[in-house]
Short mmCIF file of C-alpha atoms and ligand atoms in Angstrom, two decimals:
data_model
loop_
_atom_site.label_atom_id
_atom_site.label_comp_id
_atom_site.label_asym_id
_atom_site.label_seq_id
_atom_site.Cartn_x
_atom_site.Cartn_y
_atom_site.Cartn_z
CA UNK A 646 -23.28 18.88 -12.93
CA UNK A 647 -20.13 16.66 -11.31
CA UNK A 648 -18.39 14.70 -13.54
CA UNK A 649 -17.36 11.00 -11.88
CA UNK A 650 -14.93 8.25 -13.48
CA UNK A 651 -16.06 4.79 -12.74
CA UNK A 652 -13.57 1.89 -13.12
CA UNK A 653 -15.40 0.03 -15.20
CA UNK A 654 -15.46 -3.88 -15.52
CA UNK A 655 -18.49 -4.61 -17.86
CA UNK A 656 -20.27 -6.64 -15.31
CA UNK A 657 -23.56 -6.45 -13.47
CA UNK A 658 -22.34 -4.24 -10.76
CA UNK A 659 -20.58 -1.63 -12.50
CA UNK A 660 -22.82 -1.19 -15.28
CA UNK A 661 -26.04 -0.96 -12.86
CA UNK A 662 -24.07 1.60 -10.92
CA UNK A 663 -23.35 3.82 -14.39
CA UNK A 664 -27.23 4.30 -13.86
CA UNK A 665 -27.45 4.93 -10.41
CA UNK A 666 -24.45 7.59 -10.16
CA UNK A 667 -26.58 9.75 -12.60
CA UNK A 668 -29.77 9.01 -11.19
CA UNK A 669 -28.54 9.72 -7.54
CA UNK A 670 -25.23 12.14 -7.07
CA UNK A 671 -26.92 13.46 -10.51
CA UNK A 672 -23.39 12.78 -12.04
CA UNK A 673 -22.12 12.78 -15.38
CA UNK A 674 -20.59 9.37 -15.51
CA UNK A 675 -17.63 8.59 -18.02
CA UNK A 676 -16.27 5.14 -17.51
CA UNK A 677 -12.59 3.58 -17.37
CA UNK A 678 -11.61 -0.33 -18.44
CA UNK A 679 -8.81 -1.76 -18.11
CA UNK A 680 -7.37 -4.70 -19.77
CA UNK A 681 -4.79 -5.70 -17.32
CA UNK A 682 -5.11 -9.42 -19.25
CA UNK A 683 -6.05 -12.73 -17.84
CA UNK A 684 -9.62 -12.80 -19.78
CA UNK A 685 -10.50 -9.36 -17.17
CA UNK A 686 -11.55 -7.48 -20.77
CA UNK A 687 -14.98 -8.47 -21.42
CA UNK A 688 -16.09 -8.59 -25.13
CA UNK A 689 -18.58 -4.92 -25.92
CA UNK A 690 -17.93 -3.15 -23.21
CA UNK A 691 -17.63 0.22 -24.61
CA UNK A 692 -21.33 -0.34 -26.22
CA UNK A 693 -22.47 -1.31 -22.66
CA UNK A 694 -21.45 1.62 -20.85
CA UNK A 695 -22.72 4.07 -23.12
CA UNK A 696 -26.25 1.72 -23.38
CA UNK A 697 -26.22 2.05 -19.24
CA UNK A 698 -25.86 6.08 -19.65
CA UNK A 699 -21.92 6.81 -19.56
CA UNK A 700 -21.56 10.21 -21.79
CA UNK A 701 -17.73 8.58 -22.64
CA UNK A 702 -16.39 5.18 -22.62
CA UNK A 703 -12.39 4.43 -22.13
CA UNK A 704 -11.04 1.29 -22.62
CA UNK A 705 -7.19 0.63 -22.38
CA UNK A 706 -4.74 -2.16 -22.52
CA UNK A 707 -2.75 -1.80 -19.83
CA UNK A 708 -1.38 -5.37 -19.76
CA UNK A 709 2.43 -4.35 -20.34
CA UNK A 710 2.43 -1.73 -18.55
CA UNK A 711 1.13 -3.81 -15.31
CA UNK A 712 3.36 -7.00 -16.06
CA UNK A 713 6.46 -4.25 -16.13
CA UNK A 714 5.86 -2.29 -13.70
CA UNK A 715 3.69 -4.32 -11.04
CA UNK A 716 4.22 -7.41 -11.48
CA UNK A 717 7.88 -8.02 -12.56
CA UNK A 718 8.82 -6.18 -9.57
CA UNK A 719 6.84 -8.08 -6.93
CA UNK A 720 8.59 -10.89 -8.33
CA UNK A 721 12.12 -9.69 -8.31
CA UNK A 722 10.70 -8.87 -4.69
CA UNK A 723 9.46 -12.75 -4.70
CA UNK A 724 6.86 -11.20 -2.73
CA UNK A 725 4.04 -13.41 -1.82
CA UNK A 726 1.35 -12.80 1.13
CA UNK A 727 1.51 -14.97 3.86
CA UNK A 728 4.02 -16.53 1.96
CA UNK A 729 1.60 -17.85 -0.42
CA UNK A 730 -0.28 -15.68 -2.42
CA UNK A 731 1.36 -13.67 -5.57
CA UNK A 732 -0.98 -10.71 -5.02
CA UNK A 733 -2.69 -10.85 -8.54
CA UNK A 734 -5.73 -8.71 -7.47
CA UNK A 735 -3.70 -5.91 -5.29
CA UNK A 736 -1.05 -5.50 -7.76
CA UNK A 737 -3.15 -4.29 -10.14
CA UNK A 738 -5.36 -2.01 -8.21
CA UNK A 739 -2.83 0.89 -7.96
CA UNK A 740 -2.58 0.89 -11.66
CA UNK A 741 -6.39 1.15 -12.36
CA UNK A 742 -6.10 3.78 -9.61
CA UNK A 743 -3.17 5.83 -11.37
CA UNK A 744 -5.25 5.80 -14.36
CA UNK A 745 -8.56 6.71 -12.84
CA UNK A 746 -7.02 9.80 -11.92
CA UNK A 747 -5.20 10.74 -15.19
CA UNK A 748 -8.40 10.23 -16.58
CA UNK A 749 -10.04 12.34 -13.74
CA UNK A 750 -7.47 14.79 -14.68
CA UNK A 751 -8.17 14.61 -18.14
CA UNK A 752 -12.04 15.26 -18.01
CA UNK A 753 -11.81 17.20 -15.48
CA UNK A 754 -13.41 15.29 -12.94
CA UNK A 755 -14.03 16.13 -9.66
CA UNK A 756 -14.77 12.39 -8.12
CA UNK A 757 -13.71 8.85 -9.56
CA UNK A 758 -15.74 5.68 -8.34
CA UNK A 759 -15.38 1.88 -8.18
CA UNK A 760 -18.14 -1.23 -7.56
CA UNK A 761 -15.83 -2.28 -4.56
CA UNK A 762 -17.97 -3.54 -1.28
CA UNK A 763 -17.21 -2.28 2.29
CA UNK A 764 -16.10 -5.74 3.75
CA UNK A 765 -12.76 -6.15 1.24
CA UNK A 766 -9.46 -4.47 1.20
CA UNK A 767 -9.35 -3.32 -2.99
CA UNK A 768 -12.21 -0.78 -1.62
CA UNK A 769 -8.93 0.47 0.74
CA UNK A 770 -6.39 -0.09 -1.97
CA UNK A 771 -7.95 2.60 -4.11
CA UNK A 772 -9.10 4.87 -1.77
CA UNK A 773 -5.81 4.88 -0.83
CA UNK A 774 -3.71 5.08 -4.04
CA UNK A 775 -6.13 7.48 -5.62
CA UNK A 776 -5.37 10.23 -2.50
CA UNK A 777 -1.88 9.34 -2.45
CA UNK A 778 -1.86 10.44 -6.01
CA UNK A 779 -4.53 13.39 -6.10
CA UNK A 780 -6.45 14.06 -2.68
CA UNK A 781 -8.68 16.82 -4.20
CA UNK A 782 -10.64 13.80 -5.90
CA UNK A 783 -13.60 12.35 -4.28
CA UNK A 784 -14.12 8.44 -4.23
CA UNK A 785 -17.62 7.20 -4.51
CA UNK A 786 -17.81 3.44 -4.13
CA UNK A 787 -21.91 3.24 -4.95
CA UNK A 788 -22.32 -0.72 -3.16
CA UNK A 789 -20.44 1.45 -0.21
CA UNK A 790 -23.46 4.19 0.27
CA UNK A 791 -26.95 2.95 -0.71
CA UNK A 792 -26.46 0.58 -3.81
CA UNK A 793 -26.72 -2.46 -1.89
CA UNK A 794 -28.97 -4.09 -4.49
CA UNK A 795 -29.62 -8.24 -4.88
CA UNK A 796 -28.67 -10.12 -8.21
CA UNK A 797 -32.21 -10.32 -9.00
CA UNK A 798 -33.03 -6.21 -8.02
CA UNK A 799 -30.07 -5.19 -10.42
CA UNK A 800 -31.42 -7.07 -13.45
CA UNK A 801 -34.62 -5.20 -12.94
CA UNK A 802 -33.16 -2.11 -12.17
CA UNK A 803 -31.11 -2.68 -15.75
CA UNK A 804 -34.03 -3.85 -17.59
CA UNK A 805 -36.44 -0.88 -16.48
CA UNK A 806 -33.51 1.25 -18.33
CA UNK A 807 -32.54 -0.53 -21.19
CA UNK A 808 -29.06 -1.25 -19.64
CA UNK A 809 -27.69 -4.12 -21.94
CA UNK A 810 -26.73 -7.35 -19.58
CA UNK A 811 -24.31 -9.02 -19.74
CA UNK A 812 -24.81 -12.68 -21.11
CA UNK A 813 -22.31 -14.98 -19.16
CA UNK A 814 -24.52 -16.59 -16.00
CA UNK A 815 -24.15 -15.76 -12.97
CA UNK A 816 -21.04 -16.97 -11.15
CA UNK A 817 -21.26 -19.01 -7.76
CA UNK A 818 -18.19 -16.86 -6.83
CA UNK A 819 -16.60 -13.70 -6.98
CA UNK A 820 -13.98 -13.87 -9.32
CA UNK A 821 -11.13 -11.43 -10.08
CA UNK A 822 -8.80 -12.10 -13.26
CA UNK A 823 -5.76 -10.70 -14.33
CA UNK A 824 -2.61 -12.21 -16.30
CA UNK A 825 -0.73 -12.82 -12.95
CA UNK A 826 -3.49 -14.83 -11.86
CA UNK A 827 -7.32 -15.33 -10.76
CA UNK A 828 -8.43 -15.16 -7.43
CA UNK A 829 -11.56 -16.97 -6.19
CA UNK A 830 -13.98 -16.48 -3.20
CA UNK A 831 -17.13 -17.06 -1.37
CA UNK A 832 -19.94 -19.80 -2.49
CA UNK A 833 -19.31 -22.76 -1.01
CA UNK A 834 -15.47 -21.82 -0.49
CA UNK A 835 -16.62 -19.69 2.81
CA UNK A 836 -16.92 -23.27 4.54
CA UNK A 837 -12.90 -23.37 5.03
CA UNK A 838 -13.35 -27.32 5.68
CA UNK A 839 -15.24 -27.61 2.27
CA UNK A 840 -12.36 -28.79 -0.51
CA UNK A 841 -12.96 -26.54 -3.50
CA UNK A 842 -15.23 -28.07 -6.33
CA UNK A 843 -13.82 -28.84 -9.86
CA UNK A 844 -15.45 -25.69 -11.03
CA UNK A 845 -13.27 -23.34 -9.45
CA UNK A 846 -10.76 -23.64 -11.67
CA UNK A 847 -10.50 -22.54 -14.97
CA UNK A 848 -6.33 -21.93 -15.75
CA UNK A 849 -5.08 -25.10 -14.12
CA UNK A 850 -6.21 -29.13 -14.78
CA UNK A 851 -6.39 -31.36 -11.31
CA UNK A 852 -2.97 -32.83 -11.05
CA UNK A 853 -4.37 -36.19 -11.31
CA UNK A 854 -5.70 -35.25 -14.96
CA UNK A 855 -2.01 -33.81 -16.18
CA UNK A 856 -0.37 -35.36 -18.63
CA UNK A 857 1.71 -38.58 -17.90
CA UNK A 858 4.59 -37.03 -19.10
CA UNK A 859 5.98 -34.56 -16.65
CA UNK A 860 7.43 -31.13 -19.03
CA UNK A 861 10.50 -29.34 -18.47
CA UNK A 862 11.11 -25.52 -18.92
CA UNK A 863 14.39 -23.38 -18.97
CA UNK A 864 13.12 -20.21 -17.83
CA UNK A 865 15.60 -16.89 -18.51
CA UNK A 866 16.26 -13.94 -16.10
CA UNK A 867 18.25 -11.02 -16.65
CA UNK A 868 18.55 -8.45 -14.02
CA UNK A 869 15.71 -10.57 -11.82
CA UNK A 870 13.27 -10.35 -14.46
CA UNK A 871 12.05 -13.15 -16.68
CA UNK A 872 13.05 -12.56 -20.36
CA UNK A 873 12.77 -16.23 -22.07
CA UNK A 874 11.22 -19.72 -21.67
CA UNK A 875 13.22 -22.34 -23.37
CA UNK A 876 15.83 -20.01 -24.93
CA UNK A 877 13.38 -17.75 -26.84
CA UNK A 878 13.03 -14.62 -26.19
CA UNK A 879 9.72 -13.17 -25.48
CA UNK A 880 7.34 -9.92 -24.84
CA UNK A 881 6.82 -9.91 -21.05
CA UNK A 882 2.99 -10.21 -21.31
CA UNK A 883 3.90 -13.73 -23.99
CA UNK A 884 5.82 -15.08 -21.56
CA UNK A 885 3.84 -14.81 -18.91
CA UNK A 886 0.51 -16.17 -20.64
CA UNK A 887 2.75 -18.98 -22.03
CA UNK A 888 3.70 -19.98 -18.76
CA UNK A 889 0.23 -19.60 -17.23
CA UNK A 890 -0.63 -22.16 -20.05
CA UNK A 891 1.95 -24.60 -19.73
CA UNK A 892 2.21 -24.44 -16.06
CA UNK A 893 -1.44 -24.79 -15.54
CA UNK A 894 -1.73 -27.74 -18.10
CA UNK A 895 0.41 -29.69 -15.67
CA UNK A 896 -1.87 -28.31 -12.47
CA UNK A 897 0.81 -26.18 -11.09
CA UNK A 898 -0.58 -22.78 -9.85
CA UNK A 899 -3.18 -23.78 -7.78
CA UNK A 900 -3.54 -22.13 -4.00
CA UNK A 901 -6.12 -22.61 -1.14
CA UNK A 902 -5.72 -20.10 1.48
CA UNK A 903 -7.33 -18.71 4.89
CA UNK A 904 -5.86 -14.85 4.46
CA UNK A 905 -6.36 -12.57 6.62
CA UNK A 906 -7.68 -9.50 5.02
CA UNK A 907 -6.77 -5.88 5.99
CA UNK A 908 -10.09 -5.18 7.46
CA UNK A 909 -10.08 -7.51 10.24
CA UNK A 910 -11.48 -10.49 8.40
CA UNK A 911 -10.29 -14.33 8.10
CA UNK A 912 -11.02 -15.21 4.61
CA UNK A 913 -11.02 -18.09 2.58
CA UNK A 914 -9.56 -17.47 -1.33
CA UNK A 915 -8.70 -19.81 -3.88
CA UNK A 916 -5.97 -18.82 -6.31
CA UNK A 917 -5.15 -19.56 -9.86
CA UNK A 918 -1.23 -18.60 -10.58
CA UNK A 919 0.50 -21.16 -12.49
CA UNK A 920 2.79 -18.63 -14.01
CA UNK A 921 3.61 -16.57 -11.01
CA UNK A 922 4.46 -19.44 -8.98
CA UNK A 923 6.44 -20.54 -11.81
CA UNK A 924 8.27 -17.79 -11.67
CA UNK A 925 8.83 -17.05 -8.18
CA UNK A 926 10.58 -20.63 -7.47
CA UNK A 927 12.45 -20.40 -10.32
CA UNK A 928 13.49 -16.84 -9.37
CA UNK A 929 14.61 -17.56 -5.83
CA UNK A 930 16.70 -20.48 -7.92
CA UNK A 931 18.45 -17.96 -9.26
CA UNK A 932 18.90 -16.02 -6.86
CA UNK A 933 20.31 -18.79 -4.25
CA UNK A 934 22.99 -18.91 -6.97
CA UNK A 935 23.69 -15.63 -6.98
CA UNK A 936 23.20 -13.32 -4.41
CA UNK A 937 24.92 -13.81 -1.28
CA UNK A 938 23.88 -15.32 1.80
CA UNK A 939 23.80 -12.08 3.46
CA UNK A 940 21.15 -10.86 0.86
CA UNK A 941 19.29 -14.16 0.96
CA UNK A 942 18.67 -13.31 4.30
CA UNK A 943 18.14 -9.76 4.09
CA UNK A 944 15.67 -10.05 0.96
CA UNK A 945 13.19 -12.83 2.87
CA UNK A 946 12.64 -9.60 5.18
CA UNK A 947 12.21 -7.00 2.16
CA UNK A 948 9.89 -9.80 0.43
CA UNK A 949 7.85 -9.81 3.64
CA UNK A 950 7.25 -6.24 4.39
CA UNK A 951 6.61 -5.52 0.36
CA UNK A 952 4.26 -8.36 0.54
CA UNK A 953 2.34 -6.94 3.29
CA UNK A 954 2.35 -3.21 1.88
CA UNK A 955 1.56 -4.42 -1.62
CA UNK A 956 -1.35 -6.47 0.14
CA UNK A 957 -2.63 -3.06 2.04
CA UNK A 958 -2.50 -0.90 -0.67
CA UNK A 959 0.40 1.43 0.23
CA UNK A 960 2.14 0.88 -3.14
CA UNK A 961 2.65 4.65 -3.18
CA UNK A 962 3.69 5.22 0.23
CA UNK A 963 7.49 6.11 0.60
CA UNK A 964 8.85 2.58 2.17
CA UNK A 965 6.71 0.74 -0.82
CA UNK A 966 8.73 2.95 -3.54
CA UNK A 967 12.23 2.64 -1.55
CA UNK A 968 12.11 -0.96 -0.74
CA UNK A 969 11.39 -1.86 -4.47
CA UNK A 970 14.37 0.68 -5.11
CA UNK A 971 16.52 -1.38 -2.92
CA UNK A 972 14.97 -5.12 -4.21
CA UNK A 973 16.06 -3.40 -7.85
CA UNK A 974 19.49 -2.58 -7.17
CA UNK A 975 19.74 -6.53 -5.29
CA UNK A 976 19.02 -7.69 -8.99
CA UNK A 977 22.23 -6.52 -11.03
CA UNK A 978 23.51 -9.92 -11.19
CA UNK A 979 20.44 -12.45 -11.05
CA UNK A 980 20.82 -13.20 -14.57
CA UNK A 981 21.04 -16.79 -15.53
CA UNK A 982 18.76 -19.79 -16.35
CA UNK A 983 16.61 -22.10 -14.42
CA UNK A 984 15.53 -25.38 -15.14
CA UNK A 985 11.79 -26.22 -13.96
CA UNK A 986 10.39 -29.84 -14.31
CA UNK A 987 5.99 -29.39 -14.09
CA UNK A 988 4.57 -32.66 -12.57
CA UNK A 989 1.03 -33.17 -11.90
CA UNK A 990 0.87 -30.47 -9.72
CA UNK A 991 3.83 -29.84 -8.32
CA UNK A 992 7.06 -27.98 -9.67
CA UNK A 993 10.67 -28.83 -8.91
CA UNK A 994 13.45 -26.62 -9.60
CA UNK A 995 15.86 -29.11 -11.40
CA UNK A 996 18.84 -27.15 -12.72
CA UNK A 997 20.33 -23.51 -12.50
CA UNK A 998 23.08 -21.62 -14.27
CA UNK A 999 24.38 -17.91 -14.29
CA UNK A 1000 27.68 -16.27 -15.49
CA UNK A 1001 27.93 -14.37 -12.32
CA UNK A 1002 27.13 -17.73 -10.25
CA UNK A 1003 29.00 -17.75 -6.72
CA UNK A 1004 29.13 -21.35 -7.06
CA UNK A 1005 32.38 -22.36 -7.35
CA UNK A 1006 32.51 -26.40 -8.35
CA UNK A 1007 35.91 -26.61 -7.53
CA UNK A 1008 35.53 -25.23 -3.60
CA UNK A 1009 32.47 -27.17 -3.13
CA UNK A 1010 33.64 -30.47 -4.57
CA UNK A 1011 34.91 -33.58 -2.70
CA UNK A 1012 36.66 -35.26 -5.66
CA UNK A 1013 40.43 -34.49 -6.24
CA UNK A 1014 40.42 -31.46 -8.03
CA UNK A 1015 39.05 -29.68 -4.47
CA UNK A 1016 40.74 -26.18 -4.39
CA UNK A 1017 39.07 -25.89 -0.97
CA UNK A 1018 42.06 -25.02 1.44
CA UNK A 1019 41.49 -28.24 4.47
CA UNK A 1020 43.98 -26.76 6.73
CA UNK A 1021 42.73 -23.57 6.63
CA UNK A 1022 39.61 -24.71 8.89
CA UNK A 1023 41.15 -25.43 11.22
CA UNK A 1024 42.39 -21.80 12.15
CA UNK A 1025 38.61 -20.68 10.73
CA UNK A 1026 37.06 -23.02 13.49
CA UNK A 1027 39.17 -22.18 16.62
CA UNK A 1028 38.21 -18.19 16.02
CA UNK A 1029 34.92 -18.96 14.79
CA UNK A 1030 34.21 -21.08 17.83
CA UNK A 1031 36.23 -18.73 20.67
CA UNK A 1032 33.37 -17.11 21.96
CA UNK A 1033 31.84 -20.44 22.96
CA UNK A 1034 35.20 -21.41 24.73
CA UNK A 1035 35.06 -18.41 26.56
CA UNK A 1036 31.26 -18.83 27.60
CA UNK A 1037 31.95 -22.05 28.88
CA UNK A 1038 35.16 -20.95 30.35
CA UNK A 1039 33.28 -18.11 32.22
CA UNK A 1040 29.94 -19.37 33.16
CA UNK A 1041 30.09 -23.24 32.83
CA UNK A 1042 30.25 -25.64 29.56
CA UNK A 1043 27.23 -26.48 28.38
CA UNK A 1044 27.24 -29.86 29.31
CA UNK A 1045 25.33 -28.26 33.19
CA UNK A 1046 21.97 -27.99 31.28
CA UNK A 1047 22.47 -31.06 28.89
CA UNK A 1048 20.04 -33.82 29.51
CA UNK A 1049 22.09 -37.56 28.57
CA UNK A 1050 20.97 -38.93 25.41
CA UNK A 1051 22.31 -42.44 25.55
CA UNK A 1052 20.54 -43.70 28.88
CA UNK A 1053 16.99 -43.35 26.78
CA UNK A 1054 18.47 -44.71 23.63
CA UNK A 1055 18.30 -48.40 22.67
CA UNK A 1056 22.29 -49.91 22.01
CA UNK A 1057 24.27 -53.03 21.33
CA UNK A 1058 27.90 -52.62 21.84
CA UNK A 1059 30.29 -54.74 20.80
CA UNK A 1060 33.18 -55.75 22.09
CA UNK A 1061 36.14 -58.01 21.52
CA UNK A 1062 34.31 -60.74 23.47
CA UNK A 1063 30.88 -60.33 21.20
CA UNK A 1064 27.50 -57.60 21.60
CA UNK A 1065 25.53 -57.35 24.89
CA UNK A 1066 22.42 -55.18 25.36
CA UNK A 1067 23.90 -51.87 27.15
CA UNK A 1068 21.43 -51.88 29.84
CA UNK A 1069 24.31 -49.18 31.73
CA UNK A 1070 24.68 -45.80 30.45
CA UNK A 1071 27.80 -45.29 29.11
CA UNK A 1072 30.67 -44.90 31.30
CA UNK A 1073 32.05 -41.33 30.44
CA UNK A 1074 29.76 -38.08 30.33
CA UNK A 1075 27.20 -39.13 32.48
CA UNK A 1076 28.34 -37.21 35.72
CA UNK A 1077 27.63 -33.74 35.46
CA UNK A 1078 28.71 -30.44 36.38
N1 LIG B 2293 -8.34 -11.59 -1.42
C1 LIG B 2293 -7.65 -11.12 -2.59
C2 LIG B 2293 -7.06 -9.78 -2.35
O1 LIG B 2293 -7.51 -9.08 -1.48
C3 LIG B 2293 -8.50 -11.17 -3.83
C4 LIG B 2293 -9.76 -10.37 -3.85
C5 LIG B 2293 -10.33 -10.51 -5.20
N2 LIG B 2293 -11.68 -10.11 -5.38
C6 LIG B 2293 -12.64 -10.99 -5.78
N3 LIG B 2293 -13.76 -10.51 -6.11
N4 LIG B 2293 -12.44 -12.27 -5.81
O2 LIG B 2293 -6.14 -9.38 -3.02
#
C-alpha cells in the first residue's frame, strides 16, 4: 500500500480528498497542517482528519519560522508583484512544501498531495518546490485528476462516510490566510468593474469608518528587518500581528488587483496586508536614508526579479537563493527608525532616523551653517556637462530639434514704458540652426 502526505487545511476540499486518496490510489493517507498564522489554523483539525480516514495527523506551527525566513526576506527584498502585491499566499507555499517532504521523508512516503486546482499557480509552486527538494516524490493534486466534485457532491460524499464538516458556511470566495496577509478571489470579484463588497474584508475597516484620529507608529529595523514598533521590542510573529491590527484599524492594507497569473490567466484578487504594506514603505524609508543611490537603483531591479520568482514558485532555484544572498548583504546598515502616520486608509511615511544615515544636514542645508563647498560646482558642472559640449560641438546643439516654447505661450512684458500683450515671439532664439 503507498503511503501519500496531504497538506492539509481542515476544509471541505482537503478533508473530502483524505477519503478519496484511499478510496482511489488505495493510499494510506497521513495528513500535514500548517499554522503559518493569520487565522489559516482551523480549530479540531487533527480530530477531522483522522474522522475522514488519515492513519496520522500532523499539525505544526510554523508561523516563526515563515515570518523569518519567508517573509522578512521578501521584505528586506521590498518585493511586491506587479509592484503591488506582498506575495502572502506564494511565500508560504515553499515552506508547506519543504515540510511535506520532511514529512514524506519521515514516513516514508512515496507521494505527497495538495487540494490545489489546475487553473492557479500554488498547484505550480509546489509541484515545483517539492521536486526541487526531492524529485523521487510523486505529487497528487486529487481536484487535478478526477476529484472535480460540486460543494453540494462533497457534503454528500462526506456525509455517506462519516467525514466530520466543517461548521463555518460556505464562503462566496476563495480565501487564503496567512499572517502576512489574506488574499481574496472569485464571486462577484471576477467582474473586474464590480467594486468589492464590504464583506471582503475581514483585517482592515473602510477608511471612511477609521478613527478620526489619524495614529502614528515608530517602526524599528536592524539589518532590514523589523525588530520594534514604538520602541518595544518584539517576537517577529507579535510584531507583525500588531501591525496587521493597528494598520488595518485605520484601513491601511487594502489592495485590488488584475494579476496576471503564471498560467496565462488575467485575474482579479483582493488583498488584505495592512502589516506588510506597513512595512514595506517604511522599509524603503529606511533604506532611501541609507543605502546609496547606486543601490536604490540596483535593488528596484533585484525587488523585481525576486518578486516575479517568488510569484512563480522558483524560491529554490539558484538565482531565487543568490539574489536574496545579495538583498541580505545590501542590509548591513538599514538599521534605524521610521515614523509612519495611519490615516483612513492611507499611510505616510513622516519621519526617519539611522546612525549610519548618509544624510548629512549640514551638506544639504541652505541656512548658514552649509558645509556644502559652492565653488566646487562649478568645476563638478563643466566635467559633468563636457560630453554635451562636445555633442553639440560635433553634431549640432540641440537647439536644431527644439520646437520654441514662447510663440505658444501667453506673456505680458513689461517695460520701462508699462506691459503690452507680446503678440511677437521673442526677439532672440527664435532663428534656428
Ligand atoms: N493570486 C494569489 C497568488 O497566486 C493568491 C491565491 C490565493 N488562493 C486563494 N484561494 N485565494 O499568490
Amino acid at each position: 500500500m503507498r503511503k501519500v502526505i496531504l497538506a492539509y487545511s481542515g476544509g471541505l476540499d482537503t478533508s473530502v480528498a483524505v477519503a478519496w486518496l484511499r478510496e482511489t490510489m488505495d493510499a494510506e493517507v497521513v495528513t500535514l497542517t500548517v499554522d503559518v498564522g493569520g487565522g489559516s489554523l482551523r480549530e479540531g483539525v487533527e480530530r477531522r482528519a483522522i474522522s475522514a480516514g488519515a492513519s496520522r495527523a500532523y499539525v505544526l506551527d510554523a508561523r516563526q519560522r515563515f515570518v523569518l525566513d519567508y517573509c522578512f526576506p521578501s521584505l528586506q527584498a521590498n518585493a511586491l508583484y506587479q509592484g503591488v502585491y506582498p506575495l502572502a499566499t506564494a511565500l508560504a507555499r515553499p515552506l508547506i512544501a519543504q515540510l511535506l517532504v520532511e514529512v514524506a521523508q519521515r514516513e516514508g512516503a512515496d507521494a505527497v498531495a495538495h487540494g490545489c486546482t489546475g487553473k492557479g499557480n500554488d498547484q505550480v509552486r509546489f509541484d515545483v518546490a517539492v521536486h526541487a527538494l526531492d524529485p523521487s516524490l510523486e505529487v497528487i493534486a486529487p481536484m487535478r485528476v478526477g476529484m472535480g466534485l460540486s460543494r453540494e457532491q462533497e457534503i454528500e460524499y462526506a456525509g455517506a462516510r462519516g467525514i466530520e464538516i466543517p461548521i463555518t458556511k460556505a464562503s462566496p470566495y476563495s480565501v487564503d490566510n496567512n499572517l502576512w496577509g489574506r488574499s481574496i478571489e472569485t464571486g462577484v470579484l471576477e467582474d473586474p468593474w464590480t467594486a468589492p463588497p464590504a464583506d471582503v474584508y475581514q483585517w482592515t475597516v473602510a477608511p471612511g469608518q477609521a478613527p478620526a484620529t489619524p495614529a502614528e507608529v515608530v517602526i524599528g529595523f536592524d539589518g532590514g528587518i523589523p525588530v520594534s514598533l514604538d520602541g518595544v521590542r518584539l517576537p517577529p510573529v507579535e510584531l507583525v500581528d500588531r501591525l496587521t491590527a493597528l494598520a488595518g484599524s485605520h484601513g491601511v492594507g487594502r489592495i485590488d488587483h488584475v494579476e496576471d497569473r503564471l498560467v496565462g490567466i488575467k485575474s482579479r484578487e483582493i488583498y488584505e496586508a495592512p502589516a506588510a504594506v506597513t512595512l514595506v514603505a517604511a522599509h524603503r524609508a529606511l533604506e532611501g536614508l541609507t543605502l546609496t543611490k547606486e543601490q536604490l537603483r540596483f535593488n528596484r531591479l533585484v525587488s523585481d526579479e525576486l518578486a516575479q520568482a517568488t510569484y512563480d514558485g522558483l524560491w529554490f532555484n539558484a538565482l531565487h537563493r543568490d539574489l536574496r544572498d545579495y538583498v541580505q548583504s545590501s542590509q548591513r546598515v538599514v538599521t534605524g527608525e521610521v515614523r509612519v502616520r495611519l490615516d483612513h486608509g492611507s499611510l505616510a511615511i513622516v519621519g526617519r532616523r539611522s546612525e549610519l544615515s548618509l544624510y548629512d544636514r549640514s551638506l544639504a542645508t541652505y541656512d548658514a551653517d552649509d558645509a556644502y563647498d559652492h565653488a566646487a560646482a562649478v568645476g563638478f558642472i563643466k566635467i559633468f556637462g563636457l560630453p554635451l559640449r562636445t555633442e553639440a560641438a560635433r553634431q549640432g546643439s540641440a537647439w536644431a530639434w527644439t520646437k520654441p516654447l514662447v510663440d505658444g505661450i501667453p506673456a505680458v512684458v513689461t517695460s520701462a514704458g508699462g506691459s503690452e500683450p507680446s503678440g511677437e515671439p521673442a526677439a532672440a532664439g527664435t532663428s534656428k540652426g
